Amino acid sequence: MNVIFMGTPSYADEILKELISDQEINIVAVYTQPDKPVGRKKVLTPPPVKVTAEKAGIAVYQPTRLRDEETVAELLKIDCDYIVVAAYGQILPKAVLDHAPCINLHASILPQYRGASPIQQTLLNGDVKTGVTAMLMDVGLDTGDILKISEIDVPDDEMVATLFERLTVVASELTIDVLKNYKNYTPVKQDETLATHCTKITKAEGKVSFDSAQEVYNKYRAFTPWPGIYLESGLKLKNISLVETKSKNDSGKIIEVKKESIIVGCTNGSLEIFSVQPESKKEMNVLSYINGKRIGVEDTLS
């Protein structure tokens, strides 16, 4: 079968690699976002998907706007059986949606968490289950009919990086399954009454206070390494764990100083903190930080 692939980040790249390795699937073209400047030196860097496609000798297209008439006309000349879309980052116009069945791999159990940050939202909400949904795309945002959902459990200490990796594997396997068995699946409409949405993560969302230990820990799981979590003072909490969620404490008060960490109370619950990073400084052991600040048990971490 002939497939046009659309995607940009590493999540999409792993799916593309799986498709390329399958003898029954022929990737006839890859669409990805334009190269972007990265790092302090603003080095123009190609998306992971582009690198993989070029190594495999696949034609790569990087339109700034997929909706432009010339871009659409060019795409419609490419004969294909399916279009696979995974974290592409652009809206597909109706003409493209009509060109071939467009199958999207979304990292949530739709209609839950439509939008840009479903993996982070799973952790922010403390969900015990998530998955990948293969759906037929329509003109809405993640609103298309569902073909198949693959679910996985989420441990209560899972971090976003490992969840991302596991969901990528699920998505890769699901893509192959749906492409090869497409005719055996009956599309099912999403229940709009159950729909929830999530937006692109911003740096401001990493700000925390010691109100709920569970909430702080969930943000830590979802936002490490970026944007990270930090206090009003700008102090970043780099390595923490959840102690418990039941106790009542003064917000931010240091309850105990241990050999390599401190226990900090929250209005609800407590956290163990191992390392921090003051503004404009390197990450350090939390004991070095509190010793430098000359604070200890009964003082407030800030």
XYZ file of C-alpha atoms in Angstrom:
302
model
C 0.000 0.000 0.000
C 1.124 3.582 -0.664
C 1.110 5.972 2.308
C 1.757 9.677 2.760
C 3.120 10.329 6.242
C 2.732 13.612 8.138
C 4.519 14.261 11.424
C 7.273 16.259 13.074
C 8.689 15.320 16.542
C 10.277 12.130 17.877
C 6.841 10.587 18.590
C 6.056 10.782 14.869
C 9.579 9.744 13.922
C 9.308 6.411 15.701
C 6.016 5.686 13.944
C 7.605 6.561 10.602
C 10.517 4.217 11.261
C 8.077 1.392 11.988
C 6.218 2.058 8.746
C 9.423 2.182 6.705
C 10.544 -1.175 8.119
C 7.332 -2.931 7.043
C 7.620 -4.594 3.641
C 3.920 -4.158 2.850
C 3.968 -0.388 3.293
C 5.472 2.075 0.833
C 5.935 5.631 2.107
C 5.561 7.755 -1.018
C 6.029 11.156 0.647
C 6.659 12.736 4.034
C 5.251 16.071 5.160
C 6.811 17.767 8.176
C 7.299 21.216 9.669
C 10.031 23.550 8.325
C 13.512 23.423 9.871
C 13.770 25.616 12.971
C 16.633 27.404 14.780
C 17.601 25.520 17.937
C 19.731 26.430 20.953
C 21.537 29.590 21.897
C 23.349 29.705 18.586
C 20.046 29.268 16.706
C 21.387 26.465 14.533
C 18.850 25.624 11.812
C 17.784 22.072 12.669
C 15.566 19.663 10.703
C 12.706 17.792 12.435
C 13.501 14.161 13.352
C 10.988 12.962 10.759
C 12.857 14.757 7.966
C 16.167 13.158 8.934
C 14.648 9.673 8.907
C 12.829 10.212 5.606
C 15.903 11.533 3.811
C 17.993 8.597 5.023
C 15.377 6.291 3.520
C 15.331 8.213 0.236
C 11.749 9.408 0.706
C 10.613 12.733 -0.772
C 10.190 15.361 1.977
C 7.849 18.362 1.841
C 8.011 21.167 4.420
C 5.286 23.695 3.607
C 4.912 26.657 5.936
C 1.163 26.412 5.360
C -0.360 23.130 4.235
C -3.539 25.047 3.382
C -1.944 27.064 0.559
C -3.491 26.251 -2.798
C -0.176 25.375 -4.452
C 0.747 23.055 -1.601
C -2.607 21.297 -1.721
C -2.432 20.930 -5.502
C 1.045 19.421 -5.229
C -0.096 16.923 -2.591
C -3.158 15.857 -4.586
C -0.856 14.749 -7.410
C 0.681 12.119 -5.099
C -1.184 8.851 -5.436
C -1.754 7.123 -2.096
C -4.054 4.698 -0.312
C -3.809 6.344 3.121
C -2.458 9.435 4.850
C -1.048 8.820 8.337
C -0.802 11.846 10.642
C 1.046 11.905 13.974
C 1.801 15.184 15.762
C 2.228 17.043 12.489
C 1.383 20.476 13.856
C -0.749 21.779 10.977
C -4.443 21.601 10.139
C -5.333 19.488 7.121
C -7.676 21.216 4.651
C -10.766 19.361 3.445
C -9.257 18.716 0.010
C -6.462 16.725 1.656
C -8.894 14.914 3.967
C -10.847 13.869 0.867
C -7.753 12.683 -1.032
C -7.452 9.456 0.973
C -8.471 8.157 4.417
C -6.492 10.285 6.898
C -5.605 8.294 9.999
C -4.451 10.232 13.048
C -2.659 8.721 16.045
C -3.592 10.741 19.127
C -1.957 10.009 22.490
C -5.088 9.806 24.626
C -8.279 7.826 24.966
C -10.501 10.074 22.872
C -12.695 12.015 23.327
C -10.634 12.714 26.456
C -7.824 15.274 26.066
C -8.288 16.540 22.558
C -5.551 19.034 21.730
C -1.837 19.639 22.067
C -0.726 18.126 25.406
C -2.608 14.892 26.146
C 0.344 13.068 27.708
C 1.060 15.862 30.170
C -2.642 16.197 30.956
C -2.831 12.508 31.813
C -0.174 13.006 34.485
C -1.542 16.336 35.725
C -4.863 14.646 36.430
C -3.265 11.596 38.026
C -4.962 9.196 35.608
C -4.254 5.498 36.091
C -4.932 4.640 32.449
C -4.219 6.224 29.071
C -3.671 5.080 25.509
C -3.473 5.924 21.825
C -6.487 6.458 19.606
C -6.413 5.758 15.877
C -9.113 7.875 14.276
C -10.320 9.038 10.903
C -9.598 12.746 10.658
C -12.271 15.314 9.891
C -12.265 19.122 9.840
C -12.456 19.370 13.651
C -9.649 19.121 16.232
C -9.338 15.449 17.198
C -13.075 14.974 16.619
C -12.992 12.228 13.973
C -14.532 8.769 14.171
C -12.558 6.246 16.216
C -11.073 3.190 14.503
C -9.295 1.573 17.435
C -7.938 2.445 20.893
C -4.965 0.758 22.571
C -4.812 1.329 26.333
C -2.006 1.080 28.904
C -1.809 1.484 32.683
C -0.047 4.504 34.205
C 1.939 3.902 37.437
C 1.534 6.632 40.043
C 5.231 7.562 39.801
C 5.536 7.567 35.990
C 7.293 10.562 34.456
C 6.339 12.207 31.177
C 9.475 11.006 29.361
C 8.860 7.310 30.033
C 5.120 7.606 29.357
C 5.957 9.336 26.088
C 8.259 6.453 25.132
C 5.697 3.780 25.990
C 2.913 5.521 24.099
C 5.185 5.885 21.085
C 5.614 2.111 20.974
C 1.850 1.659 21.308
C 1.216 4.176 18.522
C 3.709 2.490 16.192
C 2.109 -0.928 16.632
C -1.400 0.507 16.350
C -0.569 2.273 13.092
C 0.563 -0.942 11.426
C -2.482 -2.784 12.742
C -4.980 -0.192 11.499
C -3.377 0.151 8.067
C -3.304 -3.584 7.454
C -6.781 -4.234 8.859
C -8.478 -0.992 7.899
C -11.395 -2.696 6.162
C -12.144 -4.752 9.269
C -12.700 -1.727 11.530
C -16.010 0.110 11.764
C -15.519 3.829 12.566
C -17.339 4.858 15.767
C -18.403 8.443 16.441
C -17.007 10.131 19.520
C -19.324 10.948 22.413
C -19.237 14.754 22.477
C -20.625 14.826 26.032
C -17.386 13.222 27.255
C -15.007 15.498 25.335
C -12.260 17.367 27.194
C -9.504 19.586 25.800
C -5.895 20.446 26.584
C -3.751 23.266 25.263
C -0.070 23.747 24.484
C 2.061 23.833 27.647
C 3.496 27.214 28.657
C 6.374 27.998 31.004
C 3.997 29.782 33.383
C 2.217 26.509 34.120
C 5.309 25.241 35.935
C 4.782 27.605 38.867
C 3.779 25.763 42.056
C 3.042 26.485 45.699
C 2.998 24.096 48.637
C -0.769 23.731 48.823
C -1.380 20.193 47.613
C 1.510 17.717 47.651
C -0.269 15.567 45.089
C -0.768 18.485 42.723
C 2.863 19.568 42.978
C 4.040 16.009 42.376
C 1.748 15.575 39.380
C 3.100 18.791 37.880
C 6.631 17.524 38.501
C 5.811 14.296 36.660
C 4.197 16.149 33.748
C 6.598 19.080 33.402
C 10.044 17.492 33.824
C 12.277 18.390 32.050
C 10.250 21.229 30.492
C 9.051 23.663 31.655
C 9.996 22.243 35.061
C 8.362 23.319 38.315
C 9.388 26.344 40.347
C 8.327 28.429 43.328
C 7.283 32.090 43.373
C 10.922 32.958 44.170
C 12.091 31.246 40.973
C 13.639 28.302 42.853
C 13.269 25.195 40.679
C 12.410 21.875 42.316
C 14.545 19.489 40.256
C 14.215 16.144 42.010
C 11.293 15.402 44.326
C 9.033 12.557 45.424
C 5.631 12.334 47.054
C 5.697 11.293 50.718
C 1.976 11.314 51.569
C -1.208 13.284 50.923
C -3.151 13.189 54.223
C -1.300 15.386 56.725
C -2.061 19.071 57.346
C 0.939 21.418 57.524
C 2.060 24.999 57.208
C 2.704 25.544 53.518
C 6.396 25.112 52.652
C 7.615 24.452 56.197
C 10.652 22.155 56.447
C 9.509 19.217 58.596
C 12.659 17.118 58.580
C 16.244 17.301 57.346
C 17.541 13.899 56.241
C 20.932 12.668 55.055
C 20.377 13.585 51.373
C 17.018 15.343 51.341
C 14.436 17.362 53.222
C 10.754 16.778 53.933
C 8.591 19.813 53.202
C 5.031 20.152 54.385
C 2.147 21.215 52.184
C -1.272 22.412 53.258
C -2.285 18.882 52.274
C 0.429 16.240 52.390
C 4.226 16.393 52.212
C 7.059 16.104 49.697
C 10.645 14.898 49.795
C 13.033 17.208 47.959
C 16.478 16.041 46.866
C 17.796 18.804 44.602
C 16.914 22.356 43.590
C 18.174 25.033 41.229
C 18.215 28.705 42.250
C 17.691 31.283 39.510
C 20.751 31.740 37.276
C 22.634 28.944 39.066
C 23.294 25.252 38.553
C 21.298 22.411 40.084
C 22.473 21.544 43.607
C 21.718 19.171 46.457
C 18.957 20.669 48.587
C 21.118 20.394 51.721
C 23.717 22.681 50.145
C 20.926 25.118 49.341
C 19.403 25.285 52.826
C 22.858 25.447 54.448
C 23.691 28.410 52.236
C 20.415 30.060 53.208
C 20.981 29.123 56.867
C 17.547 27.589 57.207
C 16.416 24.286 58.637
C 13.547 22.511 60.421
C 10.565 24.807 61.081
C 11.776 27.321 58.482
C 9.994 27.849 55.158
C 11.549 26.721 51.887
C 11.398 29.526 49.340
